[in-house]
Coordinates of C-alpha atoms in Angstrom, one line a residue:
M1 CA 6.9 26.1 34.4
A2 CA 7.5 23.6 31.4
D3 CA 3.8 24.7 31.0
E4 CA 3.8 28.5 31.1
K5 CA 7.4 28.0 28.6
Q6 CA 5.7 25.7 26.2
E7 CA 2.5 28.6 26.4
A8 CA 5.3 31.3 25.6
A9 CA 7.2 29.4 22.6
S10 CA 3.5 28.7 21.3
E11 CA 2.4 32.6 21.5
A12 CA 5.8 33.5 19.6
R13 CA 5.3 31.6 17.0
A14 CA 1.4 32.0 16.8
S15 CA 2.9 36.0 16.5
E16 CA 5.0 35.5 14.3
A17 CA 3.7 33.0 11.9
S18 CA -0.1 35.6 11.3
G19 CA 3.2 39.0 11.2
E20 CA 0.9 40.2 13.5
K21 CA 1.5 42.1 16.4
P22 CA 0.1 42.0 20.2
A23 CA -2.6 43.9 20.6
A24 CA -2.5 47.4 23.3
A25 CA -5.4 45.9 25.3
S26 CA -3.2 42.9 25.5
S27 CA 0.2 44.5 25.8
E28 CA 0.6 44.4 29.7
K29 CA 0.4 39.7 29.1
A30 CA 2.2 40.1 26.2
S31 CA 4.6 41.9 27.8
G32 CA 4.7 38.8 31.2
S33 CA 4.5 35.9 28.4
A34 CA 8.2 38.0 27.4
R35 CA 9.8 38.6 30.0
S36 CA 9.2 34.9 31.6
F37 CA 10.0 33.7 28.2
G38 CA 13.7 34.6 28.6
V39 CA 14.0 33.2 31.3
F40 CA 13.4 29.8 29.9
S41 CA 15.2 30.9 26.6
F42 CA 18.9 30.4 26.4
E43 CA 19.3 33.9 24.4
G44 CA 16.6 35.3 25.6
D45 CA 17.2 38.9 27.7
M46 CA 16.5 39.9 30.8
P47 CA 17.2 42.8 33.1
L48 CA 20.0 42.3 35.3
A49 CA 17.6 43.2 38.1
Q50 CA 16.2 39.2 38.4
A51 CA 19.5 38.0 36.6
I52 CA 22.1 38.8 39.4
P53 CA 19.9 37.0 41.4
L54 CA 19.5 33.7 38.7
G55 CA 22.9 33.4 38.5
L56 CA 24.0 33.6 41.7
Q57 CA 21.6 30.7 42.9
H58 CA 23.4 28.8 40.5
V59 CA 26.3 29.9 42.4
L60 CA 25.1 29.1 45.6
A61 CA 24.3 25.4 45.2
M62 CA 27.8 24.6 43.5
F63 CA 30.0 27.1 45.7
V64 CA 31.0 24.4 48.2
G65 CA 31.3 21.4 45.7
N66 CA 33.9 23.4 44.0
L67 CA 36.3 24.2 47.0
T68 CA 35.6 20.5 48.7
P69 CA 37.6 18.5 46.2
L70 CA 40.6 20.8 46.7
L71 CA 40.6 20.6 50.3
I72 CA 40.1 17.1 50.2
V73 CA 43.1 16.6 48.0
T74 CA 45.7 18.7 48.9
G75 CA 44.5 17.6 52.6
A76 CA 45.3 14.0 51.3
C77 CA 48.9 15.6 49.6
G78 CA 49.7 16.5 53.4
L79 CA 49.4 20.3 52.4
A80 CA 46.3 21.0 55.3
G81 CA 48.7 22.6 57.8
A82 CA 49.9 25.8 58.9
E83 CA 53.1 25.2 56.8
F84 CA 51.3 25.4 53.8
A85 CA 48.3 27.2 55.3
D86 CA 49.4 30.4 51.8
V87 CA 49.3 27.7 49.4
Q88 CA 46.2 26.4 49.8
L89 CA 44.2 29.5 50.5
A90 CA 45.5 30.9 46.8
L91 CA 44.6 27.6 45.4
L92 CA 40.6 28.1 46.4
Q93 CA 41.1 31.8 45.5
N94 CA 42.1 30.6 41.9
A95 CA 39.5 27.6 42.2
M96 CA 36.7 30.5 42.4
W97 CA 37.8 32.7 39.5
I98 CA 39.2 29.8 37.0
A99 CA 35.3 28.8 37.7
G100 CA 34.0 31.6 36.4
V101 CA 36.4 32.3 33.5
V102 CA 35.4 28.4 31.9
T103 CA 31.5 28.8 32.2
L104 CA 31.9 32.1 30.3
V105 CA 34.2 30.1 27.8
Q106 CA 31.5 27.8 28.1
L107 CA 28.2 29.7 27.8
F108 CA 29.3 31.8 24.9
G109 CA 32.5 29.9 23.4
I110 CA 35.0 31.1 21.5
G111 CA 36.0 29.8 18.1
P112 CA 35.1 25.7 18.4
V113 CA 36.3 25.8 22.2
G114 CA 32.6 26.1 24.0
G115 CA 29.1 24.2 23.7
R116 CA 27.2 27.4 23.6
V117 CA 25.1 25.4 27.0
P118 CA 23.5 25.9 30.3
I119 CA 26.7 24.8 32.1
I120 CA 28.4 25.5 35.6
M121 CA 31.8 25.0 35.4
G122 CA 33.9 23.7 38.6
T123 CA 36.6 21.3 39.6
S124 CA 35.8 17.9 38.4
S125 CA 34.9 15.6 42.1
G126 CA 35.1 12.6 40.1
F127 CA 39.0 12.8 40.0
I128 CA 39.0 12.7 44.0
G129 CA 39.2 9.2 44.9
V130 CA 42.3 8.9 41.4
F131 CA 44.6 11.5 43.1
N132 CA 43.9 10.3 46.5
S133 CA 45.3 6.8 45.2
V134 CA 48.4 9.1 43.1
A135 CA 49.1 11.0 46.6
A136 CA 49.5 7.8 48.9
S137 CA 51.8 6.2 45.8
M138 CA 54.2 9.6 45.4
G139 CA 54.7 10.1 49.2
G140 CA 52.3 13.6 49.3
G141 CA 53.9 16.6 49.4
L142 CA 54.0 18.9 46.5
V143 CA 55.7 17.0 44.5
A144 CA 52.7 15.1 44.7
Y145 CA 50.1 17.6 44.3
G146 CA 52.8 18.9 41.7
A147 CA 52.4 15.3 39.4
I148 CA 48.7 15.5 40.0
M149 CA 49.0 19.6 37.9
G150 CA 51.4 17.4 35.3
A151 CA 48.9 14.9 35.0
S152 CA 46.3 17.5 34.5
I153 CA 47.8 19.6 32.3
I154 CA 48.3 16.2 29.3
G155 CA 44.7 15.2 30.8
G156 CA 43.6 18.0 30.1
L157 CA 45.0 18.6 26.3
F158 CA 44.2 15.0 25.7
E159 CA 40.1 15.2 26.4
A160 CA 39.9 18.8 24.4
V161 CA 41.9 16.2 20.9
L162 CA 38.4 13.8 21.8
G163 CA 36.7 17.2 22.0
F164 CA 37.4 17.2 18.3
F165 CA 36.5 14.2 17.2
L166 CA 33.5 13.1 19.3
K167 CA 31.0 13.2 16.0
P168 CA 32.4 10.2 14.5
L169 CA 32.5 8.9 18.0
R170 CA 29.0 9.7 19.2
R171 CA 27.8 6.5 18.2
F172 CA 29.3 5.2 21.0
F173 CA 27.2 7.4 23.9
P174 CA 23.9 6.9 21.9
S175 CA 20.9 8.4 24.3
I176 CA 20.8 5.0 26.6
V177 CA 24.8 5.2 27.2
T178 CA 24.6 8.8 28.7
G179 CA 21.4 8.2 30.5
T180 CA 23.3 5.3 32.2
V181 CA 25.7 8.2 33.5
V182 CA 24.0 11.3 33.8
L183 CA 21.7 8.2 36.2
S184 CA 25.0 7.0 38.0
I185 CA 26.5 10.9 38.4
G186 CA 22.4 11.5 40.5
L187 CA 22.6 8.4 42.3
S188 CA 26.1 9.1 43.3
L189 CA 25.1 12.6 44.4
I190 CA 21.8 11.7 46.2
S191 CA 23.9 10.9 49.5
V192 CA 26.1 13.9 49.3
G193 CA 22.8 15.6 49.2
V194 CA 22.0 14.1 52.4
N195 CA 24.9 14.2 54.8
A196 CA 24.9 17.7 53.7
F197 CA 21.4 17.5 55.0
G198 CA 22.4 16.5 58.5
G199 CA 24.9 19.2 58.6
G200 CA 28.3 17.0 56.5
N201 CA 29.3 13.9 58.1
S202 CA 32.3 15.6 59.1
A203 CA 30.5 17.2 62.0
A204 CA 30.2 16.1 65.3
D205 CA 26.0 17.6 66.1
F206 CA 25.9 15.5 62.5
G207 CA 21.7 14.8 62.7
S208 CA 21.1 17.5 65.4
P209 CA 17.2 18.2 65.1
E210 CA 18.4 21.9 65.1
N211 CA 20.2 20.5 61.2
L212 CA 17.4 18.3 60.3
C213 CA 15.1 21.6 60.9
L214 CA 17.2 23.6 59.5
A215 CA 17.6 21.5 56.1
L216 CA 13.6 20.8 55.9
I217 CA 12.8 24.7 56.7
V218 CA 14.9 25.6 53.4
L219 CA 13.3 22.6 51.5
V220 CA 9.5 23.9 52.7
V221 CA 10.5 27.0 51.4
M222 CA 11.9 25.5 47.9
A223 CA 8.3 24.4 47.8
V224 CA 6.9 27.5 46.9
K225 CA 7.3 28.0 43.6
H226 CA 5.1 24.9 42.6
A227 CA 2.7 27.9 43.7
T228 CA 4.2 30.3 41.9
T229 CA 5.5 31.4 37.9
G230 CA 7.9 33.6 36.7
F231 CA 11.3 34.4 37.8
V232 CA 10.1 33.8 41.7
S233 CA 9.2 30.5 40.8
A234 CA 12.8 30.5 38.7
S235 CA 14.8 31.5 42.0
S236 CA 13.2 29.0 44.7
I237 CA 17.2 27.7 45.2
L238 CA 17.9 31.1 45.9
V239 CA 15.1 32.1 48.0
G240 CA 15.3 29.0 49.8
I241 CA 19.3 29.6 50.9
V242 CA 18.4 32.9 51.4
V243 CA 15.6 32.0 54.1
G244 CA 18.0 29.8 55.4
Y245 CA 20.3 32.4 56.4
V246 CA 18.0 33.9 58.2
V247 CA 16.8 31.1 60.6
A248 CA 20.9 30.1 61.1
G249 CA 21.0 33.6 61.8
I250 CA 17.6 33.7 63.9
M251 CA 18.6 30.0 66.3
G252 CA 22.3 31.4 66.5
L253 CA 20.6 34.5 69.3
V254 CA 17.6 31.9 71.0
L255 CA 19.7 29.0 70.8
P256 CA 23.1 27.6 72.4
T257 CA 25.7 27.4 69.4
T258 CA 28.3 25.4 71.2
G259 CA 28.2 21.7 72.3
I260 CA 30.0 18.8 74.4
N261 CA 31.2 15.7 71.9
S262 CA 31.5 12.2 74.8
E263 CA 34.6 12.9 75.4
G264 CA 34.7 16.3 76.8
V265 CA 35.4 18.4 73.9
E266 CA 33.0 21.3 73.3
Y267 CA 32.6 22.6 69.7
T268 CA 30.8 25.2 67.4
K269 CA 27.5 23.3 66.1
A270 CA 27.7 22.7 62.2
W271 CA 23.8 25.5 61.5
V272 CA 26.3 28.8 63.4
L273 CA 27.1 31.6 60.6
N274 CA 30.7 32.3 61.0
W275 CA 30.7 36.1 60.6
D276 CA 34.7 36.2 62.3
K277 CA 35.9 34.4 58.7
V278 CA 34.5 37.1 56.7
A279 CA 36.4 39.7 58.9
A280 CA 39.4 38.6 58.2
A281 CA 39.0 37.8 54.8
A282 CA 40.5 40.1 52.8
W283 CA 38.6 42.5 50.3
F284 CA 41.2 42.2 47.5
A285 CA 43.9 40.1 46.5
I286 CA 45.7 38.9 43.0
P287 CA 45.3 35.3 41.8
N288 CA 49.0 33.9 41.4
P289 CA 49.7 31.8 38.8
L290 CA 51.7 28.7 39.5
P291 CA 51.6 28.0 43.6
V292 CA 52.5 24.5 42.3
A293 CA 55.6 23.4 40.0
P294 CA 54.0 21.0 37.4
V295 CA 55.6 17.8 38.3
F296 CA 55.3 15.4 34.5
D297 CA 55.5 11.6 35.3
M298 CA 53.5 8.4 34.0
R299 CA 52.7 6.8 37.7
A300 CA 50.3 10.5 37.5
I301 CA 50.0 10.6 34.0
A302 CA 48.1 6.9 33.2
P303 CA 45.4 6.3 35.4
V304 CA 45.0 10.7 34.9
L305 CA 44.3 10.2 31.0
V306 CA 42.2 6.8 32.2
M307 CA 39.8 9.0 34.2
F308 CA 39.3 12.5 31.7
I309 CA 38.1 9.6 28.9
V310 CA 35.0 8.7 31.6
T311 CA 35.4 12.5 32.7
A312 CA 34.1 13.6 28.5
V313 CA 31.5 11.0 28.9
E314 CA 29.9 12.5 31.5
T315 CA 30.9 15.8 30.6
V316 CA 28.0 14.4 27.2
G317 CA 25.5 13.4 29.7
D318 CA 25.5 16.2 31.2
I319 CA 25.1 18.7 28.2
S320 CA 22.8 15.6 27.3
G321 CA 20.9 16.0 30.8
V322 CA 20.6 19.6 31.3
T323 CA 19.3 20.2 27.5
Q324 CA 16.4 17.7 27.7
G325 CA 16.1 18.6 31.3
G326 CA 16.2 22.7 31.0
M327 CA 15.3 22.9 27.0
D328 CA 13.0 19.9 26.3
R329 CA 15.6 18.7 23.4
E330 CA 18.9 16.7 22.7
A331 CA 21.5 17.6 22.7
T332 CA 23.3 18.3 18.7
D333 CA 27.4 17.3 17.6
K334 CA 28.7 20.9 17.4
E335 CA 27.1 21.3 21.6
L336 CA 28.6 18.6 22.1
S337 CA 31.9 18.1 20.6
G338 CA 32.5 22.4 22.1
G339 CA 31.3 21.2 25.0
V340 CA 33.7 18.4 25.9
V341 CA 36.7 21.3 24.5
C342 CA 35.3 23.5 26.8
D343 CA 36.0 20.8 29.5
G344 CA 40.3 19.7 28.5
V345 CA 41.1 23.1 27.2
G346 CA 39.5 24.4 30.9
S347 CA 41.2 22.0 32.9
S348 CA 44.6 22.2 31.0
F349 CA 44.0 26.3 31.9
A350 CA 43.7 24.9 35.9
A351 CA 46.3 23.2 36.2
L352 CA 48.3 26.6 35.6
F353 CA 47.4 28.7 38.4
G354 CA 47.5 24.4 40.7
V355 CA 43.4 24.0 40.5
L356 CA 42.5 20.3 39.4
P357 CA 40.9 19.6 36.4
N358 CA 37.2 21.9 35.3
T359 CA 34.2 20.0 34.4
S360 CA 30.9 20.7 33.7
F361 CA 28.4 20.3 37.6
S362 CA 26.2 18.1 37.4
Q363 CA 24.9 19.7 41.0
N364 CA 23.7 22.7 38.2
V365 CA 22.5 20.5 36.4
G366 CA 20.5 19.7 38.6
L367 CA 19.3 22.9 39.4
V368 CA 18.7 23.8 35.4
T369 CA 16.3 20.4 35.3
M370 CA 14.7 21.6 38.6
T371 CA 13.9 25.6 37.6
K372 CA 14.4 24.8 33.9
M373 CA 15.6 28.7 34.2
V374 CA 18.4 28.5 31.1
N375 CA 19.3 31.5 29.8
R376 CA 22.9 32.9 29.7
K377 CA 22.5 36.2 30.1
A378 CA 21.9 34.8 34.3
L379 CA 24.3 32.4 34.3
A380 CA 26.7 34.5 32.6
C381 CA 26.3 37.2 35.5
G382 CA 26.9 34.2 38.6
A383 CA 29.9 33.7 35.8
V384 CA 31.1 36.9 37.4
F385 CA 29.9 36.5 40.4
L386 CA 32.8 33.7 40.8
I387 CA 35.3 35.5 39.5
L388 CA 34.7 38.6 41.6
C389 CA 35.3 36.2 44.2
G390 CA 38.1 35.1 43.3
L391 CA 39.4 38.8 42.6
C392 CA 37.8 39.5 46.4
P393 CA 38.4 36.6 49.0
K394 CA 35.4 38.4 51.0
L395 CA 32.5 37.8 48.7
G396 CA 33.9 33.9 48.8
A397 CA 33.9 33.9 52.5
V398 CA 30.1 35.3 53.5
V399 CA 28.4 31.8 50.6
S400 CA 31.5 29.9 52.0
I401 CA 30.1 30.2 55.8
M402 CA 26.8 28.5 54.6
P403 CA 25.0 25.8 56.6
Q404 CA 26.1 22.4 55.8
S405 CA 22.5 21.7 56.4
V406 CA 20.9 24.7 54.2
L407 CA 23.2 23.8 50.8
G408 CA 21.5 19.8 52.0
G409 CA 18.1 21.6 51.9
A410 CA 18.8 22.1 48.5
A411 CA 20.5 19.7 47.2
V412 CA 18.7 16.5 47.8
I413 CA 15.8 17.9 45.2
M414 CA 18.2 19.0 42.8
F415 CA 20.1 15.7 42.9
A416 CA 17.1 13.4 42.8
S417 CA 16.3 15.8 39.4
I418 CA 19.7 14.0 38.0
V419 CA 18.5 10.6 38.6
V420 CA 15.0 12.3 36.3
S421 CA 16.9 13.3 33.6
G422 CA 18.9 10.4 33.3
I423 CA 15.5 8.3 33.3
Q424 CA 13.8 10.3 30.3
L425 CA 17.6 9.8 28.5
I426 CA 17.1 5.7 29.0
T427 CA 13.2 6.1 28.1
R428 CA 14.1 7.7 25.5
D429 CA 14.2 4.9 23.4
P430 CA 12.1 1.7 23.7
L431 CA 13.0 -0.4 26.8
T432 CA 14.2 -3.3 24.5
P433 CA 15.7 -6.3 26.2
R434 CA 19.2 -5.1 24.4
N435 CA 18.9 -2.0 26.3
L436 CA 17.8 -3.3 29.7
S437 CA 20.7 -5.0 30.2
I438 CA 22.3 -2.4 29.3
V439 CA 21.2 -0.3 32.4
S440 CA 21.0 -2.8 35.1
V441 CA 25.0 -4.5 34.3
A442 CA 25.6 -1.0 34.2
L443 CA 24.1 0.0 37.4
G444 CA 24.8 -2.8 39.5
L445 CA 28.1 -4.2 38.6
G446 CA 29.7 -1.0 37.7
Y447 CA 28.1 1.5 40.2
G448 CA 28.7 -1.3 42.8
I449 CA 32.4 -1.2 42.0
G450 CA 32.4 1.5 42.7
A451 CA 30.6 2.0 46.0
N452 CA 32.2 -1.1 47.2
P453 CA 35.8 -0.5 45.9
A454 CA 37.2 -2.5 48.7
I455 CA 36.7 -5.7 45.6
L456 CA 38.5 -4.7 43.6
A457 CA 41.2 -5.4 46.5
G458 CA 42.9 -8.3 44.8
S459 CA 42.9 -6.1 41.3
P460 CA 45.3 -4.5 39.5
Q461 CA 46.6 -0.9 41.6
M462 CA 46.0 0.8 37.5
V463 CA 42.8 -1.2 37.7
S464 CA 41.7 -0.2 41.7
L465 CA 42.7 3.1 40.9
I466 CA 40.6 3.7 37.9
F467 CA 37.1 2.2 38.8
G468 CA 37.7 2.4 42.7
G469 CA 37.1 5.3 43.1
S470 CA 33.7 6.7 41.2
G471 CA 30.9 5.2 40.7
I472 CA 30.5 6.8 38.1
V473 CA 33.7 5.7 36.2
A474 CA 32.7 2.1 36.3
A475 CA 28.7 2.6 35.4
A476 CA 30.0 4.3 32.1
A477 CA 32.8 2.2 30.8
V478 CA 30.1 -0.8 30.9
A479 CA 27.4 1.1 29.3
I480 CA 30.3 1.9 26.8
V481 CA 31.3 -1.5 27.1
L482 CA 27.8 -3.3 26.4
N483 CA 26.7 -1.0 23.8
I484 CA 29.5 -2.2 21.7
V485 CA 29.3 -5.6 22.0
L486 CA 26.1 -6.7 22.5
P487 CA 24.1 -7.1 19.2
K488 CA 21.8 -4.3 17.6
D489 CA 17.6 -4.5 17.7
K490 CA 16.3 -5.3 14.9
E491 CA 14.3 -2.8 13.5
I492 CA 10.7 -4.1 13.8
V493 CA 8.6 -2.6 11.2
P494 CA 4.5 -1.8 11.6
K495 CA 2.6 -3.9 9.4
T496 CA 0.2 -2.2 7.3
D497 CA -3.9 -3.2 7.0
A498 CA -4.7 -4.4 3.8
N499 CA -7.8 -2.9 3.3
A500 CA -7.2 0.8 4.3

């Protein structure tokens, strides 16, 4: 696919340089190349018939991940019971349309806000560890969740300010640092993909043959991209997920849909499509602002501010990953600055509607890297669909019933693609002993601490709050510090041949 993109681009440049129009005999070929190039060009044009499904596959890739952090944090705050069912439903509804609105701002920009890069925005999972700790320290309830929202409002504004000053700060984020962050993002997500592959580790039938076979079918169908070109190749994720839905529906007709656990309790298997949830969902609902009143408490604000610094680095890594993996170039200062500002402003805006901070979605970075589909029009169609899901809960319900094993079949490849993008960024510069030390120590010590937070049990609570929840946080912090303190490599000037 990358070869097709380069070929189309070369033909376009050659045509412009010669000033000639393609001959009539080759008009069909030129038209096909133009259409294909549109898929792989950020500002390229494409028919809605192609743009809509290509955008939809981005929504399918992030839909569950966009809602999961809310479910986890509201559960930690004790808001998951029947008493707060309406509050939780309003938060989930708001999370969908806010992700769509912030994505449109990131794609098209409003003044300095928005990087105008092929990034899908959504509810961040990087804050889960910090928010859960805040909820525990404040005793849970609406007050704790309100404190999380208050901290998110201030933290988002803080990140936006960082974005405006990103250009002078960018020297602290060379490719060796951003590559390490992207690599740690991918490594942290692989386990998420594998868990989904087995049906979700909370499922009673996790790892069952049905879940594994369904995920493998999606995986095999996605491999069709290597035998196709253009639109079919770019939409391989969507094709795989649709086939997964169909296969899951057939399985429900020919296989038992329930099982008995070790305690003798009957359960519904994870791969079963819950169409009752779709039938019960409303057709239209207006989002409610401030479903939870914000509370400003330093116990929440202090650790969340630090997390927003790490989020800014993660966003720089995501934008660098998507431009490197999908556009074969390095991100510009303007793109990085606008992207981080959008992260911050979008997070503050989200908090006003009770939604956790919005940030660039690493799952979609993997999708862009794998398919090379960076067209803004297609991504905008996905953003509009998210907004419609927020206004029409029934549409969202159709996507939300996707079996975890179907998502997992696509996720394992997408997340591994992020790892590859990180490696590409790291190897952009020579792997000198200094650079190897940065990567090795950041991944070994930083990511190791994040993956085993119990090692920080004797540390101050603030340290545990910040570094114990995510390997990304620790790896990013270690990479940034080492890049500052380690002596720079001396530039090696190649010797010239005196006889030349």
